Tab-separated table of C-alpha atoms in Angstrom:
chain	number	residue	atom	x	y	z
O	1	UNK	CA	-30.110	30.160	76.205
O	2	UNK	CA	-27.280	31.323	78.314
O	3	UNK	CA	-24.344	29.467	80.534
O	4	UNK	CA	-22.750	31.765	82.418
O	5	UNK	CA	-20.625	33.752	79.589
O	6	UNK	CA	-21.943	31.470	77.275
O	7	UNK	CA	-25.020	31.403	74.622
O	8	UNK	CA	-26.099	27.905	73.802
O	9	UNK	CA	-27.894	27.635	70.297
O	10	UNK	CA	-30.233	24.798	70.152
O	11	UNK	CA	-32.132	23.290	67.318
O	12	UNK	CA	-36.107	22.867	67.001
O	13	UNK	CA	-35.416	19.267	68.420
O	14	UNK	CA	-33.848	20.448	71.201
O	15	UNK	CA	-29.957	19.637	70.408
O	16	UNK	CA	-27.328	21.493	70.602
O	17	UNK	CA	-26.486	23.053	67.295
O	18	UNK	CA	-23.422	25.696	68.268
O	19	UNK	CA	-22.350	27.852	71.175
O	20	UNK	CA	-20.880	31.153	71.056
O	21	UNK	CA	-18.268	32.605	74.005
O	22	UNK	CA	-18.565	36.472	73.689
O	23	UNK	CA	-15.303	37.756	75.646
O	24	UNK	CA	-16.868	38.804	79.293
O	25	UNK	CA	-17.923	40.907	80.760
O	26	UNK	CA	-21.031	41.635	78.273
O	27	UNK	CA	-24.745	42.253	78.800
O	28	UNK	CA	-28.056	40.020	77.249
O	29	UNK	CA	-28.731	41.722	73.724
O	30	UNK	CA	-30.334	39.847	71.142
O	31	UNK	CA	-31.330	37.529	68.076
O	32	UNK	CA	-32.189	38.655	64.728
O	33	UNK	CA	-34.026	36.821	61.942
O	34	UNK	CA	-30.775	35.534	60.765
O	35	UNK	CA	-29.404	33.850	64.451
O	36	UNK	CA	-27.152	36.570	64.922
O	37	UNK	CA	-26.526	37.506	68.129
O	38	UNK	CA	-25.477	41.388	70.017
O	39	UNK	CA	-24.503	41.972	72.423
O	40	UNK	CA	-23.333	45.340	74.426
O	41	UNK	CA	-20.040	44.691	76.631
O	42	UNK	CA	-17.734	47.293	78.470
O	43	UNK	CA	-14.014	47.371	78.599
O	44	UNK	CA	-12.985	47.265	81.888
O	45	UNK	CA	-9.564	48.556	81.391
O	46	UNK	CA	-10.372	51.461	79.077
O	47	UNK	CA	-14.001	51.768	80.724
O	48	UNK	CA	-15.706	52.696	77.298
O	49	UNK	CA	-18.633	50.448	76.227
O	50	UNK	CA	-19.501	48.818	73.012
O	51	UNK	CA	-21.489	46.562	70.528
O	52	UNK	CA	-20.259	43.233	69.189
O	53	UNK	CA	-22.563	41.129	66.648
O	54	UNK	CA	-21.821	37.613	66.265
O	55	UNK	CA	-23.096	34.936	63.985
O	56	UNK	CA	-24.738	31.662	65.251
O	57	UNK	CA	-20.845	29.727	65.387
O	58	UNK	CA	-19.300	32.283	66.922
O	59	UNK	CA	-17.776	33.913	64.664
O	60	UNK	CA	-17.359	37.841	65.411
O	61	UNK	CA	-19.027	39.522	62.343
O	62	UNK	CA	-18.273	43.263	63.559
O	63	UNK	CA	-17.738	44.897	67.001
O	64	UNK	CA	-18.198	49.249	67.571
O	65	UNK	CA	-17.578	51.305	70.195
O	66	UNK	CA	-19.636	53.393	71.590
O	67	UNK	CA	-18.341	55.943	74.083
O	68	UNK	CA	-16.601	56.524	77.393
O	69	UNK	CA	-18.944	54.186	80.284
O	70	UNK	CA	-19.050	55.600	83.306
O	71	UNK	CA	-21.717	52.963	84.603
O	72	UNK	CA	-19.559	49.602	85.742
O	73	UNK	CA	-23.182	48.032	85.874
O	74	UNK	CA	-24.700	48.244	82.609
O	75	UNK	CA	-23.104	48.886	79.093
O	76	UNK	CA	-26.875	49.462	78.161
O	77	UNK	CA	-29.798	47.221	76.886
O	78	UNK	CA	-30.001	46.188	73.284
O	79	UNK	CA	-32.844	45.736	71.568
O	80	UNK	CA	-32.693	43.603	68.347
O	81	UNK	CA	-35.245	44.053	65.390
O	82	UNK	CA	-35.804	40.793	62.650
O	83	UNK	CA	-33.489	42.472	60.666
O	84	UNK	CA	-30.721	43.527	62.500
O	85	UNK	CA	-31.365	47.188	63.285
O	86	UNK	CA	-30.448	47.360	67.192
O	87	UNK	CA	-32.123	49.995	70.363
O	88	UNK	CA	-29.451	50.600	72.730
O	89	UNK	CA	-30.807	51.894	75.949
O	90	UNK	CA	-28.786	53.842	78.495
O	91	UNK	CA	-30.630	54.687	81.518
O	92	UNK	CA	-27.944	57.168	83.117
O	93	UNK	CA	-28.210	59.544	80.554
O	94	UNK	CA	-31.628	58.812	78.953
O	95	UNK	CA	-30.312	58.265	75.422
O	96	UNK	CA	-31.414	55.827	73.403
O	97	UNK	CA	-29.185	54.762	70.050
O	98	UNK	CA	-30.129	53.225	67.057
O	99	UNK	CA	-28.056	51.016	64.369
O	100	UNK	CA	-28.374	49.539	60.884
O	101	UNK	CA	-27.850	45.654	60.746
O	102	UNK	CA	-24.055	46.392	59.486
O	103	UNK	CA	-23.359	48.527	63.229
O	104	UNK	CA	-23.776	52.450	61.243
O	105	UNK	CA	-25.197	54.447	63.774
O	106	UNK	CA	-28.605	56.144	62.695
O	107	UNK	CA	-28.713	58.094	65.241
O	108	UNK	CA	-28.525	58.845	68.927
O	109	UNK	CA	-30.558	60.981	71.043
O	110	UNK	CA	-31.428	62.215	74.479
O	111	UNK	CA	-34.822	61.661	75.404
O	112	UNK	CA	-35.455	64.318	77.987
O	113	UNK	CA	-39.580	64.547	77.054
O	114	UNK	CA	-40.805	60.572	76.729
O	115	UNK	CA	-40.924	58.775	80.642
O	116	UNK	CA	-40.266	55.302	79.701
O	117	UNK	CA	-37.525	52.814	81.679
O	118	UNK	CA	-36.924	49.993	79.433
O	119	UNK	CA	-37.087	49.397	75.675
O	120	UNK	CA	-38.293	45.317	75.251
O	121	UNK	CA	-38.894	44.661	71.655
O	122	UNK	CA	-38.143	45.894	68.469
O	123	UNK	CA	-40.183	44.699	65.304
O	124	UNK	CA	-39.451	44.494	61.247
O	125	UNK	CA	-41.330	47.801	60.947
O	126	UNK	CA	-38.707	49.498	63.271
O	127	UNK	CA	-41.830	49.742	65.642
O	128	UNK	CA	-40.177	49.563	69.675
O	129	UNK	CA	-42.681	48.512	72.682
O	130	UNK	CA	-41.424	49.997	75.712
O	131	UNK	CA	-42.387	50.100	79.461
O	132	UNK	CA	-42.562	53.097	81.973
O	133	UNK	CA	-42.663	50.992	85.687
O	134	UNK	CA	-44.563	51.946	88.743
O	135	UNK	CA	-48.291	52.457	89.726
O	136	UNK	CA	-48.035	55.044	87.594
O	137	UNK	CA	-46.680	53.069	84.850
O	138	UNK	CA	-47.415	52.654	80.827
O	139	UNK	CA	-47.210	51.018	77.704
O	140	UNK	CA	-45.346	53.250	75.193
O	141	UNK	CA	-44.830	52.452	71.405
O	142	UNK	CA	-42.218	53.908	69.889
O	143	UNK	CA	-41.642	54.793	65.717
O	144	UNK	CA	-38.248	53.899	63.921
O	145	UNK	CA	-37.564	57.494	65.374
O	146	UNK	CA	-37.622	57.933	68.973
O	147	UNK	CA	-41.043	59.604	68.655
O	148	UNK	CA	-44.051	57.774	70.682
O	149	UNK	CA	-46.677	56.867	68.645
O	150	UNK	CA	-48.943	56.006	71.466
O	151	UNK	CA	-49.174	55.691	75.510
O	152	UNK	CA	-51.842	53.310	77.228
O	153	UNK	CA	-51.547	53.528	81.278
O	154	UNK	CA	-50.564	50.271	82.559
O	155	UNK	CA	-48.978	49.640	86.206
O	156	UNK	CA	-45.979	47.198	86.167
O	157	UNK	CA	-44.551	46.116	89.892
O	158	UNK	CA	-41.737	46.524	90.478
O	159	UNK	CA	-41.172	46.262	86.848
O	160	UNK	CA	-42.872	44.179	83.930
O	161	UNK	CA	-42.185	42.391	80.417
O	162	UNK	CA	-43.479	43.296	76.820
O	163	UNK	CA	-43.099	42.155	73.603
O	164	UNK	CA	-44.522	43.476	69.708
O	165	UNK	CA	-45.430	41.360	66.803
O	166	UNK	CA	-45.311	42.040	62.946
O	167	UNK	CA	-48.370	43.445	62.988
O	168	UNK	CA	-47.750	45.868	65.759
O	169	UNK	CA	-49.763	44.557	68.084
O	170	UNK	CA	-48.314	44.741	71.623
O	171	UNK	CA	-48.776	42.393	75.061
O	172	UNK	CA	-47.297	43.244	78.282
O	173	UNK	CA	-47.297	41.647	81.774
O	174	UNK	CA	-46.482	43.399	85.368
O	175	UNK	CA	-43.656	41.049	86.819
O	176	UNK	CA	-45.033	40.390	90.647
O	177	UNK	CA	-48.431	38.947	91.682
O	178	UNK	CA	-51.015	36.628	89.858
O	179	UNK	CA	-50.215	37.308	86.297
O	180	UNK	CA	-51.753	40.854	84.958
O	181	UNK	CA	-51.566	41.528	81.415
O	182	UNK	CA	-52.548	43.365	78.670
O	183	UNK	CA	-52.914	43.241	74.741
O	184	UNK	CA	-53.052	46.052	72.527
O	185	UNK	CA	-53.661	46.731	68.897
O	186	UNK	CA	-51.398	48.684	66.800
O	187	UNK	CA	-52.710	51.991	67.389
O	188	UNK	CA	-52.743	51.320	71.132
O	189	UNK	CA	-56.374	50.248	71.682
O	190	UNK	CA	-57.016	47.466	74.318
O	191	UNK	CA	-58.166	44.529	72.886
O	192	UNK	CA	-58.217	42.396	76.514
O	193	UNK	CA	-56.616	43.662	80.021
O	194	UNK	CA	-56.969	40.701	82.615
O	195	UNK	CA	-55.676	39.453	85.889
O	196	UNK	CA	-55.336	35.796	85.003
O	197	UNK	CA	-56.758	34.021	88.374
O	198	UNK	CA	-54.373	30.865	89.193
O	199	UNK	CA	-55.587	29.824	92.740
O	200	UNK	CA	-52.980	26.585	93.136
O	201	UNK	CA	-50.515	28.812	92.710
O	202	UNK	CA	-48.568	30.535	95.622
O	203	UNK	CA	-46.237	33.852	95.062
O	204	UNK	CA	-46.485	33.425	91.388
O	205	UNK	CA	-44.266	36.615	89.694
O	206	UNK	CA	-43.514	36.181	85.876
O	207	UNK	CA	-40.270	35.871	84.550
O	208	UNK	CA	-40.640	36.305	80.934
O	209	UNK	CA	-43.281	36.894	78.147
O	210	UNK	CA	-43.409	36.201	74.445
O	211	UNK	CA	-46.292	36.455	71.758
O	212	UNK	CA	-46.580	35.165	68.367
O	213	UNK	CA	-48.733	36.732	65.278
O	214	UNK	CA	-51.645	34.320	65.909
O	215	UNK	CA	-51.837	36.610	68.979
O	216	UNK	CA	-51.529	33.994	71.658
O	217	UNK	CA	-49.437	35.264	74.332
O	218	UNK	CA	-46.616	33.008	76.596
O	219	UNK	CA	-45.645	34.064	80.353
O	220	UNK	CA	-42.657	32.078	82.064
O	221	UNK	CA	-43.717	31.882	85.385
O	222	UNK	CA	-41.992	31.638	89.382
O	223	UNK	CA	-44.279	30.341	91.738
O	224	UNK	CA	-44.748	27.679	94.645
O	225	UNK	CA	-46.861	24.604	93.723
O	226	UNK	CA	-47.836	22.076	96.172
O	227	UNK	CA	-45.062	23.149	98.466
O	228	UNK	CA	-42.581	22.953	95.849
O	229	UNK	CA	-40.887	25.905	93.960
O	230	UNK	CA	-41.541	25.351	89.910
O	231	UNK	CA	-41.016	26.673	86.617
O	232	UNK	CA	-43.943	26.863	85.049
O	233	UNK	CA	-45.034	28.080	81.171
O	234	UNK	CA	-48.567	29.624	80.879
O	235	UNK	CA	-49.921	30.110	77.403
O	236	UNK	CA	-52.931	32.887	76.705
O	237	UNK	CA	-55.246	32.816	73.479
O	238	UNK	CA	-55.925	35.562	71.610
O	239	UNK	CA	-58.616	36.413	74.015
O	240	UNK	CA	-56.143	36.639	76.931
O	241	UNK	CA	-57.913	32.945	78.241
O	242	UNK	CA	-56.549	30.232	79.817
O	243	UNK	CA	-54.881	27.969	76.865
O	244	UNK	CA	-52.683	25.897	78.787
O	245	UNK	CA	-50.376	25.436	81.794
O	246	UNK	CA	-47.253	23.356	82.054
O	247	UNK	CA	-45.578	22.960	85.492
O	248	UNK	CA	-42.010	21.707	85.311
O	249	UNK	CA	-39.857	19.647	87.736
O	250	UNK	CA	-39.864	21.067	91.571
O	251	UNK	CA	-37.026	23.547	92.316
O	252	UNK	CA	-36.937	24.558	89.157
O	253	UNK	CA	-37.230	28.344	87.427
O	254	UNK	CA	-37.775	29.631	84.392
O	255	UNK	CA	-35.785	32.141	82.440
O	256	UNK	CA	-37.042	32.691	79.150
O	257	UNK	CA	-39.926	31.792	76.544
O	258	UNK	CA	-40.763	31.651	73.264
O	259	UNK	CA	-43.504	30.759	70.960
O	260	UNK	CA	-43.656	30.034	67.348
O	261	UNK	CA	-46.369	30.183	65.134
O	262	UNK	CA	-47.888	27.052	65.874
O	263	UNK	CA	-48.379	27.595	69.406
O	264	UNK	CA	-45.737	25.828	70.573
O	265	UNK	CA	-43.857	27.627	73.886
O	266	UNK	CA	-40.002	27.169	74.696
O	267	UNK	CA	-39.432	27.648	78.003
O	268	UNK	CA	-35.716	27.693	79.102
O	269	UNK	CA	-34.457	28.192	83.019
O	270	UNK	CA	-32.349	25.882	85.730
O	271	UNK	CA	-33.138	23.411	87.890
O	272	UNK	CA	-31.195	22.275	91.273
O	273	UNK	CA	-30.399	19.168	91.825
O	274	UNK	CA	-28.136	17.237	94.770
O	275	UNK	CA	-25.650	17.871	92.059
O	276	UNK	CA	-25.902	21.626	91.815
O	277	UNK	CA	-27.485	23.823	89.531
O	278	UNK	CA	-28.573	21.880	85.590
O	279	UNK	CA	-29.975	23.899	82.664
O	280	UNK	CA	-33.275	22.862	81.059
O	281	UNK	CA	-34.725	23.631	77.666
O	282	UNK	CA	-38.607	22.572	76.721
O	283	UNK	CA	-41.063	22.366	74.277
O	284	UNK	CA	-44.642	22.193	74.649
O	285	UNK	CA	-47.393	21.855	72.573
């Protein structure tokens, strides 16, 4: 979970186990198999952008540049495979890049004939899930290079979430709304597509989405509850029903999720106090 500039490593009990400080200003990236974190970052003074890879102390294992960065916004999305190999997404030139675990560029390419917006997952098989926003949006699997191996229509508003498993099966979730989702098979079949009906809750939008090989899916949610604002963690079986939902403390939201294996669903976020703003990590079974 992240603190301002910094990435807070916690334990499966919940404690903190390190913290790495990436010099600022740098841009969400990833964890691989391993705990190592990327990130991309841009250098203010010589305005080119780059890729740094630490290790789960903090410790900078290797750091590339990666050309002149116009863009003062965005130094480009990273996407972070079990094994390293990292997606960097740039949207203001439509290239996507791709590197080996020890930062060796692979390759780098303009994609001028595949609509998609954001790359959001990257699994051991170098298979990428990516989402094209809009009414007139899609869910777009991508092979180790660049080429899409499938397209399912799927509207995200104003944008969405996805994630891939091992077995290249994909779930994806349009952000605003009562929670719409979708779960597809590796060769882009839907196996369940389903506006999940939560009455008690008011302006729910999702906030993040995770799914685990067992095929039960995870949304983070926003949403007002009893006239409060909460986080709250929803968990999906492999059918796309209702499993479970967990509503955390009033004025509280959610910024991340997880789940392993077992089922069990991280949710990180904040919550405001009289005190100002605390961070909260979770587990739920």
């Amino acid at each position: 979970m992240t603190s301002t500039w910094d990435v807070l490593d916690l334990d499966t009990t919940g404690d903190l186990a390190g913290l790495v400080a990436p010099p600022s200003p740098w841009f969400w990236g990833g964890i691989d198999a391993a705990d190592d974190l990327y990130v991309s970052f841009r250098d203010e003074v010589t305005a080119r952008k780059g890729l740094r890879k630490f290790s789960a102390t903090g410790e900078t294992k290797w750091e590339i540049d990666r050309g002149p960065s116009p863009d003062k916004r965005s130094a480009g999305r990273v996407t972070v495979g079990p094994d390293g190999t990292t997606l960097v997404g740039t949207h203001a030139d439509s290239r996507l890049e791709r590197y080996d675990p020890a930062g060796a560029l692979l390759w780098d390419k303009t994609i001028v004939d595949k609509s998609f917006t954001d790359v959001l997952a990257l699994n051991g098989a170098g298979v990428a899930v990516a989402l094209r926003h809009g009414s007139d949006g899609a869910v777009i699997a991508l092979a180790p290079d660049a080429s899409v191996l499938w397209e399912q229509p799927f509207p995200t508003h104003p944008d969405g979430f996805a994630d891939i498993d091992e077995n290249s099966e994909v779930v994806a979730a349009s952000k605003h709304g009562q929670p719409h989702a979708i779960r597809l098979a590796a060769d882009g079949t839907v196996l369940w597509n389903k506006l999940v009906e939560l009455p008690q809750l008011t302006d729910p939008s999702v906030t993040a989405l995770a799914t685990n090989e067992a095929g039960e899916t995870a949304m983070s949610l926003g949403a007002t509850l009893n006239g409060e604002m909460v986080a709250l963690a929803l968990r999906l079986d492999k059918h796309g029903e209702v499993a479970a939902l967990h509503a955390c403390d009033p004025t509280s939201q959610g910024r991340a999720i997880a789940i392993d294996e077992a089922g069990v669903v991280y949710l990180v976020g904040v919550v405001w106090a009289e005190d100002g703003e605390h961070l909260f990590a979770v587990a739920l079974e």
